[in-house]
CSV table of C-alpha atoms and ligand atoms in Angstrom, one decimal:
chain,number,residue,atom,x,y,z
T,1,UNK,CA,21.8,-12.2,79.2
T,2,UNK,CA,22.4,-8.6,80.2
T,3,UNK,CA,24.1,-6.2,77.8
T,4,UNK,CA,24.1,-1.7,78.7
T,5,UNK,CA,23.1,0.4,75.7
T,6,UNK,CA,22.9,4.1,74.6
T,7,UNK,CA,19.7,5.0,73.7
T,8,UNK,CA,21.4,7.7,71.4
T,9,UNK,CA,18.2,9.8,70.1
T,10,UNK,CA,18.1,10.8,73.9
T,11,UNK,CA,21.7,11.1,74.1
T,12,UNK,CA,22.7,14.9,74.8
T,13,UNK,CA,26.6,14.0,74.5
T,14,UNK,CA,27.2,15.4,77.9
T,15,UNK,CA,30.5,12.8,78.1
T,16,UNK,CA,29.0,12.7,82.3
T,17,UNK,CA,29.1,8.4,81.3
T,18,UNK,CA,32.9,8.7,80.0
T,19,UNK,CA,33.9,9.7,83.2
T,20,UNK,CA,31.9,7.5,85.6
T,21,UNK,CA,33.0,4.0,83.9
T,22,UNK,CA,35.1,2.2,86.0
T,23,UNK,CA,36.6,0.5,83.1
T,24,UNK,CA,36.9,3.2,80.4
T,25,UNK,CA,34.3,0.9,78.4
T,26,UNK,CA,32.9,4.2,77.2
T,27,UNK,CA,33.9,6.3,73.8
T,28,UNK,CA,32.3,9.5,72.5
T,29,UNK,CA,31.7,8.8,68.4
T,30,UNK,CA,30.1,11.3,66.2
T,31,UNK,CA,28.7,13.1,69.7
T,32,UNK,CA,26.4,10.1,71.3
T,33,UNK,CA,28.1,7.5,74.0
T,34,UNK,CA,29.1,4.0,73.0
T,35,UNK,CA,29.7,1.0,75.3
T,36,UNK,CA,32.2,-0.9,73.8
T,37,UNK,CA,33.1,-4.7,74.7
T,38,UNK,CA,35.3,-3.9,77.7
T,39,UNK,CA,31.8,-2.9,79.7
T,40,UNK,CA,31.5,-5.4,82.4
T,41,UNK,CA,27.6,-4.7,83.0
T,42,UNK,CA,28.7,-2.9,86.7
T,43,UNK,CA,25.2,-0.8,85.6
T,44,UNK,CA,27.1,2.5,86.9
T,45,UNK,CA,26.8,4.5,84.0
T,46,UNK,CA,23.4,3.9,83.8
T,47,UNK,CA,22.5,6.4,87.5
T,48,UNK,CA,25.5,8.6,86.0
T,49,UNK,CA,23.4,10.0,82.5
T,50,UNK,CA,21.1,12.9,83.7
T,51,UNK,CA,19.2,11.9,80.9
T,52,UNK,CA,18.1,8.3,82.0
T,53,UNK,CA,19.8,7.8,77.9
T,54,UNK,CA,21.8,4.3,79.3
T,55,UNK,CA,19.6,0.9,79.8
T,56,UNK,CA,20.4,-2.5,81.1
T,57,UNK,CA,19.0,-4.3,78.0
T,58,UNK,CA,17.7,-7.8,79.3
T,59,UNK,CA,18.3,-10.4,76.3
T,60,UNK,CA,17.0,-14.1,75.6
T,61,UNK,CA,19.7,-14.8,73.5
T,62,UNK,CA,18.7,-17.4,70.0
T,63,UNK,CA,21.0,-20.0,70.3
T,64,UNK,CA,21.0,-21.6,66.7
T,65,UNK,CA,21.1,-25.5,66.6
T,66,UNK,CA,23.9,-26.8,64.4
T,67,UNK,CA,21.6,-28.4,61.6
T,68,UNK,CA,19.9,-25.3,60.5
T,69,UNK,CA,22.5,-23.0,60.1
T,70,UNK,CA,24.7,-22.9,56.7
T,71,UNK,CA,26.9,-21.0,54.9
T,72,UNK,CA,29.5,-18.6,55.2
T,73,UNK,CA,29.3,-14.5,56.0
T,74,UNK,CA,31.8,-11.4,55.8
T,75,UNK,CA,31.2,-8.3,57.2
T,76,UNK,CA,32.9,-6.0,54.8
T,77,UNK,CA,34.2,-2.9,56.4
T,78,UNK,CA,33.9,0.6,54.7
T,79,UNK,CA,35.7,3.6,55.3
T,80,UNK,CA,34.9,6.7,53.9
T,81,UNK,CA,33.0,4.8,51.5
T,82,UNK,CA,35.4,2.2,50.5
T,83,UNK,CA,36.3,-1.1,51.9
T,84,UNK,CA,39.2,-1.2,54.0
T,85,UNK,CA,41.8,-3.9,53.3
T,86,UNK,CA,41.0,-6.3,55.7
T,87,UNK,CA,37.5,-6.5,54.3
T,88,UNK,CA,39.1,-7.9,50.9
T,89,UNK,CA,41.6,-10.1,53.0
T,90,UNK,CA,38.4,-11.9,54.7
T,91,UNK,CA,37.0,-12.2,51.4
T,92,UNK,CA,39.6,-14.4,50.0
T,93,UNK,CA,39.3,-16.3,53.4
T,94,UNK,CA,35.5,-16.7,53.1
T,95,UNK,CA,35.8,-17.7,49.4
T,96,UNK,CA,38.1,-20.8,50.7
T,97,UNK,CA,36.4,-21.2,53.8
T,98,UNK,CA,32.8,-21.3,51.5
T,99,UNK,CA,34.4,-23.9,48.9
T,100,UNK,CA,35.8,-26.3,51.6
T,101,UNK,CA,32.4,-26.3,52.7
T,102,UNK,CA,30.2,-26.2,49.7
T,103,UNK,CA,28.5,-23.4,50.7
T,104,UNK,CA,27.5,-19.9,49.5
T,105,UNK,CA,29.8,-16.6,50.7
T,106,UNK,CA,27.6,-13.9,51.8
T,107,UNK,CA,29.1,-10.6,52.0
T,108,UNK,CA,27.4,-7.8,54.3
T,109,UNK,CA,28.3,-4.3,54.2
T,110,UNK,CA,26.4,-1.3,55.7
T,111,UNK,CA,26.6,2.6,54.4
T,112,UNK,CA,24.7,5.2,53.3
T,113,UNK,CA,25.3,4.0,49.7
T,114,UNK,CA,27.0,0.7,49.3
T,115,UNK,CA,26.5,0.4,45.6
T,116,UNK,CA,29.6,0.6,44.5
T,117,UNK,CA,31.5,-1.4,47.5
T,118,UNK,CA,28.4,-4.1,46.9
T,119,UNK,CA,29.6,-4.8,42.9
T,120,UNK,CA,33.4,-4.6,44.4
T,121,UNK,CA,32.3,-7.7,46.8
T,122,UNK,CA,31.1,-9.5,44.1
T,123,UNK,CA,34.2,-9.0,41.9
T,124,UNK,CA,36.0,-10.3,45.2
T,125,UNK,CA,34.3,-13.7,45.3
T,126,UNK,CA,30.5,-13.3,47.1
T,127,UNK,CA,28.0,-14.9,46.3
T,128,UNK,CA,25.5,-12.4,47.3
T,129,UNK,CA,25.8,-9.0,49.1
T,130,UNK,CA,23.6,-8.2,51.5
T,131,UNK,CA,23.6,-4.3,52.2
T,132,UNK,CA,22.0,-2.3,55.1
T,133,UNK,CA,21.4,1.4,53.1
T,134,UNK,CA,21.0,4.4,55.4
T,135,UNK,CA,22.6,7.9,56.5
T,136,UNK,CA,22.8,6.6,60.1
T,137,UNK,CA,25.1,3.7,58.9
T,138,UNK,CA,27.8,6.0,57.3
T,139,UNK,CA,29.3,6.9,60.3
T,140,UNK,CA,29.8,3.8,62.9
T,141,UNK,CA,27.6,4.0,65.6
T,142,UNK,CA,27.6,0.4,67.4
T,143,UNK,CA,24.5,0.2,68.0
T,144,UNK,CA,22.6,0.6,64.6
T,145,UNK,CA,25.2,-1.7,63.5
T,146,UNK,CA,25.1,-4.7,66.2
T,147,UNK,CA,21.4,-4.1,65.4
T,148,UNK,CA,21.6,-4.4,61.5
T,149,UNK,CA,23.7,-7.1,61.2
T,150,UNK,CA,21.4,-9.0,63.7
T,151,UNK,CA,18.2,-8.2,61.7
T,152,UNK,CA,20.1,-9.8,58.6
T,153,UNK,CA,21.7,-12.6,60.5
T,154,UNK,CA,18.4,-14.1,62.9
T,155,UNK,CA,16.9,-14.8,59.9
T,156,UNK,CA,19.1,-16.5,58.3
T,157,UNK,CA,21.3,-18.2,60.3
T,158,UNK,CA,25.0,-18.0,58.8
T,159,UNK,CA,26.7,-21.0,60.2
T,160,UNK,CA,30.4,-18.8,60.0
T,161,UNK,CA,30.3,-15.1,60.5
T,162,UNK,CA,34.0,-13.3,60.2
T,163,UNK,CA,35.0,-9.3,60.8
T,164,UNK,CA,37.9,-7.6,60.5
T,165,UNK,CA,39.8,-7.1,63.9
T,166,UNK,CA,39.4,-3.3,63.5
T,167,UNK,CA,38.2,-1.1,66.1
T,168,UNK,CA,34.8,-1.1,64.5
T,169,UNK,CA,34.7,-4.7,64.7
T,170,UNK,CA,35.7,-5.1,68.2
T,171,UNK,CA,33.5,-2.2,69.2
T,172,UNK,CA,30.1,-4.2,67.4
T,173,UNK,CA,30.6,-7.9,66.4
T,174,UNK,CA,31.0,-9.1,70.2
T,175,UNK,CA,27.6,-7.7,70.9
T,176,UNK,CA,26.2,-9.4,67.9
T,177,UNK,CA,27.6,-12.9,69.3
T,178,UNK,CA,26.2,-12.0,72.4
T,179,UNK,CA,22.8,-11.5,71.3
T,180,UNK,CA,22.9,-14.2,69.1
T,181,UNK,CA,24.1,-16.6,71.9
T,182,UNK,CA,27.3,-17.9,70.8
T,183,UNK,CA,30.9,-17.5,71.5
T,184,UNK,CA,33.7,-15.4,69.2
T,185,UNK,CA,37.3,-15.6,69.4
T,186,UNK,CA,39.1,-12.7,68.9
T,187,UNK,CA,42.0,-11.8,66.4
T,188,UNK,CA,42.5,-15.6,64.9
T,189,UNK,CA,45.6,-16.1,63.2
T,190,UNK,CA,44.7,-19.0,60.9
T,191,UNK,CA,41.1,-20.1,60.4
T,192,UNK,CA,40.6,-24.1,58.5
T,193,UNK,CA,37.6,-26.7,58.0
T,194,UNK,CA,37.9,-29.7,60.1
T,195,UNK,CA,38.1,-31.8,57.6
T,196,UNK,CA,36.2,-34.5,59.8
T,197,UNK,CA,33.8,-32.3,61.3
T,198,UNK,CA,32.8,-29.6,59.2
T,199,UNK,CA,33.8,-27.4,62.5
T,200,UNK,CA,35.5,-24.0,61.7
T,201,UNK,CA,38.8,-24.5,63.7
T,202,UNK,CA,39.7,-20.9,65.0
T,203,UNK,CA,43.5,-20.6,65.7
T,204,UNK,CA,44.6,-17.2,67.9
T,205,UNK,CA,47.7,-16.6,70.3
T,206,UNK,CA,47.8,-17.8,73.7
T,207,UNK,CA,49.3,-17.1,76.7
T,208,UNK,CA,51.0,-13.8,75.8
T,209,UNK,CA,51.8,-15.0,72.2
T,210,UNK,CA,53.9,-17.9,73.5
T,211,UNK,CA,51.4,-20.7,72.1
T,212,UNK,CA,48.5,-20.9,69.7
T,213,UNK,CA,45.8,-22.5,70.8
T,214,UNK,CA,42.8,-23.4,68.3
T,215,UNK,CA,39.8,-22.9,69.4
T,216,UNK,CA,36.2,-24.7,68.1
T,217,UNK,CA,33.1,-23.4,68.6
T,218,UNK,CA,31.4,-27.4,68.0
T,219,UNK,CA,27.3,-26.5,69.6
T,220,UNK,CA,26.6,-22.7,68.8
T,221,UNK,CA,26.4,-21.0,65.6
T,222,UNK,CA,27.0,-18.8,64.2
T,223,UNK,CA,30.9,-19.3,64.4
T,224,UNK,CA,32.3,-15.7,64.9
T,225,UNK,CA,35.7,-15.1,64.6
T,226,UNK,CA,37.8,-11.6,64.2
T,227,UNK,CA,41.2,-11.5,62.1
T,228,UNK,CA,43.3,-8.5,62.5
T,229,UNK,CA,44.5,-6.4,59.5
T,230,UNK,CA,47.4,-8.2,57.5
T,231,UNK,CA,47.1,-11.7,58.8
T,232,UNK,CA,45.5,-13.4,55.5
T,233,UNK,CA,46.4,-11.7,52.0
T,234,UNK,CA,43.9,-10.2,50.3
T,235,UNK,CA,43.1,-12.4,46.6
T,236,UNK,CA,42.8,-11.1,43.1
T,237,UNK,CA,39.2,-10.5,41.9
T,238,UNK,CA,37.8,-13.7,41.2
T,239,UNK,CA,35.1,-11.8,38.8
T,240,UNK,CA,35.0,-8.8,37.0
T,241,UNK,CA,32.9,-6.8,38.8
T,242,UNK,CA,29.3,-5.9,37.2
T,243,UNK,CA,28.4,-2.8,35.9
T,244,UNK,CA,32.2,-1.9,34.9
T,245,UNK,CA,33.5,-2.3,31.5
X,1,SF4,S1,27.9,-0.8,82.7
X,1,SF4,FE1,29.8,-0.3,84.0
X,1,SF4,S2,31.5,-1.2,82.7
X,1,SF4,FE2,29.7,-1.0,81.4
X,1,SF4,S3,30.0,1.0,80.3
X,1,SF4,FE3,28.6,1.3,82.1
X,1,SF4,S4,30.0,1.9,83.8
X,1,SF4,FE4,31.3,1.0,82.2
X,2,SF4,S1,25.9,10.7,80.3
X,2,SF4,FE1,24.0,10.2,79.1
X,2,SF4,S2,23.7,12.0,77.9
X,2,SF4,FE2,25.8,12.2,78.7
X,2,SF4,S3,27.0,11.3,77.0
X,2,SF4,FE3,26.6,9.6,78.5
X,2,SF4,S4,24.7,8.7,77.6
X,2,SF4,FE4,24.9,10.6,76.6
């Protein structure tokens, strides 16, 4: 599998990339390029940087078998610090999907100080938090995150993996399917067990919103699905959250 990536440390944020993409697969964040999932792999922007600072990235992507995969993970959005709504929405989706299943609800959540949104998670149903801490993570940058959530998800092998249908999330959680060989549907209005099956069924519009087709994902895992904002409610804490009176 081929993917394109910014090497940003040798990234002058010239913009000359922007401007050469066919597609418009190409955003300026906090002054470095970003390929976003639009990129087709055309490779143009990679003769366009007169830094040599764009790669074709060659990829043998880890296809998890079925059996050794389990439980269920959230990446939970912050902004400015806090987590944004959606991220408590897929919480209360996790926590069902995770008892349907009998398995534990992992939240994930990077920042350069995720204390506070980590004790939050808890409070909100997880059953662990698992934070990436670091300066580079307070701002998005797609990169250091398609490459933080894969360092925590290769070893462990989630067998559900959910993101808010934000613009960080469709910036970075395609990429992490993509390197972690298996599919993702995008902006899922319902998400259920298969009672029969075990199988995440994914349900998103269709056909310019005239059907909904669900979608199942039966030999690859993780299962990655993103929800837009607003489409589950958010539940009330199921815990208080520790260290607050
Ligand atoms: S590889 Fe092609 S489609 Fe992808 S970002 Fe570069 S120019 Fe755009
Ligand atoms: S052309 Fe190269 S140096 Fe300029 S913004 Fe794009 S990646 Fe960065």
């Amino acid at each position: 599998m081929t993917t394109v990536r910014v090497k940003t440390d040798e990234c002058t944020g010239c913009g000359d990339c922007v401007a050469s993409c066919p597609v418009a697969a190409i955003e300026m964040r906090g002054g470095a390029a970003c390929i976003t999932d639009a990129c087709t792999v055309c490779g143009i922007c990679v003769t366009a940087c007169p830094v040599e600072a764009i790669e074709m990235e060659h990829v043998a992507p880890a296809a998890r078998p079925r059996e050794s995969s389990s439980g269920v993970w959230v990446f939970a959005e912050l902004r400015h610090g806090r987590l944004v709504g959606v991220a408590r929405e897929l919480m209360a989706k996790g926590r069902q999907l995770a008892d349907r299943k009998g398995a534990a609800l992992t939240a994930l959540v990077f920042g350069a100080d995720v204390a506070a949104p980590a004790r939050e998670l808890v409070a909100l149903g997880a059953d662990r938090v698992l934070g990436a801490e670091h300066l580079a993570l307070e701002l998005f940058h797609d990169d250091a995150y398609v490459d933080a959530c894969l360092a925590l998800a290769a070893g462990q092998r989630p067998e559900i993996m959910l993101c808010g249908g934000t613009v960080l999330g469709r910036a970075f959680f395609p990429r992490v399917a993509a390197r972690l060989g298996t599919g993702l549907t995008a902006d899922c209005t319902a998400l259920e067990i298969d009672g029969e099956s075990g199988i995440l069924l994914q349900t998103r519009p269709a056909y310019g919103g005239n059907l909904l087709a669900t979608i199942a994902c039966p030999d690859r895992r993780p299962q990655m699905a993103t929800v837009r904002p607003k489409v589950f409610p958010a539940g009330p804490p199921t815990r208080r959250a520790p260290g607050r009176s």
